[in-house]
Amino acid sequence: MIITNAKLYGKKGLWNLSLREGKIFSITPSQPLSNQVNAAILDIHGKLILPPFVEPHIHLDYVLTAGTPRWNQSGTLFEGIQCWSERKVSVKETKADIKNRALQALKMQMKHGVQHVRTHVDITDPSFLGLEAMLEIKEEIRPWMDVQIVAFPQEGIYAYPKGDELLEESLNMGADVVGAIPHYEFTREDGVLSVKKALELAYKYGKMVDIHCDEIDDEQSRFLEVVAAESYKLGMGEHVTASHTTAMGSYNNAYAYKLFKLLKQANIHFVSLPKANLHLQGRFDTFPKRRGITRVKELLDADINVCFGLDSIMDPWYPLGDGNLQRVVEVGLHACHMTGYEDITSAYDLITINGAKTLNLQQYEIKEGNKANFIVLDTDNEYDAVRCQPSVLYSVREGKIMVETKPAETQMHASIFSKQFSEN
Ligand code: 17E
Ligand code: FE2
């Protein structure tokens, strides 16, 4: 197949992409194709092509459970954890039920141009039903999506009975990434130990690390420095991610200054979840109310990798969501005051290449020789992508069109306007 008249994200001009055997064979400046071309041609008329969107942080075992057994009334993280804990014992689900919910969410994301997903799965559950469900889904969905699984001890490595053993067992069962939740452990000391435990297990089993880190408005919550320092000492930074880090939005600038030096040295990745954390944080504030979001702009300015994720689709922590990362970008830019011209035109880095770096994806970019995986948006430039939230016209995977959307068409019926107005 040949894709003709493509506007490549971040690049000037129009291009032809020729695809062979599921890979990108060549990328050449657009020119009229001769009639002799012996391949299917898809003219996209200057529309924007990007590598597939990357969802770096979602909880697929939680999706579509909001309201069962009850709604999170306070909107806090802690009531969310409480609701989920109650659900684990009161709602009896089969593995098929969990897979069914996860699959619905993956399809929502697929429709919105996502082809790579990192999901957390709660392993503070001696039955491991959620993990088993995710391990099966990961294999079954491989032709359409790449899925990474984080073994996530939602109720703590030390605050939950035998949390450390459950975590290690999850890695033996096949989880790809080690998780932790230090701000939920009983004490600061336990939190520090939990971070060290996660890194030690990752080192032992050759896994990546993704820690729910400082997801709280407590300016004293400083586990990020532990994650960074320990990763640095082990030389593991590139394989380590700090998710949420919302307390950073409450740190004083003198401390943040010192912290940034360490973050740069450690070379770890950040996942910010703007929609989820605008909803969950600031709940104990009156006025002024904090935004409860990490320092995205400042991290990027310091050349530290940050990506955006969704976190939730209708779960005890967040009642809305439909799998669309473009909306996360729009909300995130507002929340982080990232509305300068370049902030806008490069914003989709946050849900493409920055996510790919976080997940350590190989062969991700649109490049000759790489897999023919990409999406086409219904816009012809980066600025309007952010502004207008265009449909994903195509999602192409290994050279095959996997998703195709016909955009809605709006007609303005001239008869309701004055003649002069309708002629303009
Ligand atoms: N669990 C957690 O600890 N934090 C979250 N934001 C979600 C689940 C969604
Ligand atoms: Fe999360």
Coordinates of C-alpha atoms and ligand atoms in Angstrom, one line a residue, residues 57-59 62 77 120 152 154 212 215 243-244 273 276-277 280 310-312 317, ligand 2:
H57 CA -1.0 4.4 32.6
I58 CA -4.4 2.9 33.0
H59 CA -6.0 0.4 35.4
Y62 CA -10.8 -1.3 37.5
L77 CA -8.0 8.8 46.4
H120 CA -1.6 -1.5 36.3
F152 CA 0.5 -3.0 41.4
Q154 CA -2.9 -1.2 45.5
H212 CA 2.4 5.3 42.1
E215 CA -0.3 10.9 44.8
S243 CA 3.5 8.1 38.1
H244 CA 1.2 10.8 39.5
L273 CA -2.6 12.0 34.7
A276 CA -7.7 11.9 37.0
N277 CA -5.7 14.1 39.4
L280 CA -8.9 13.5 42.9
L310 CA -5.7 8.5 31.4
D311 CA -5.6 6.4 34.6
S312 CA -9.2 5.5 34.7
W317 CA -11.4 6.9 41.5
Ligands
FE2_2 FE -2.9 5.1 38.7

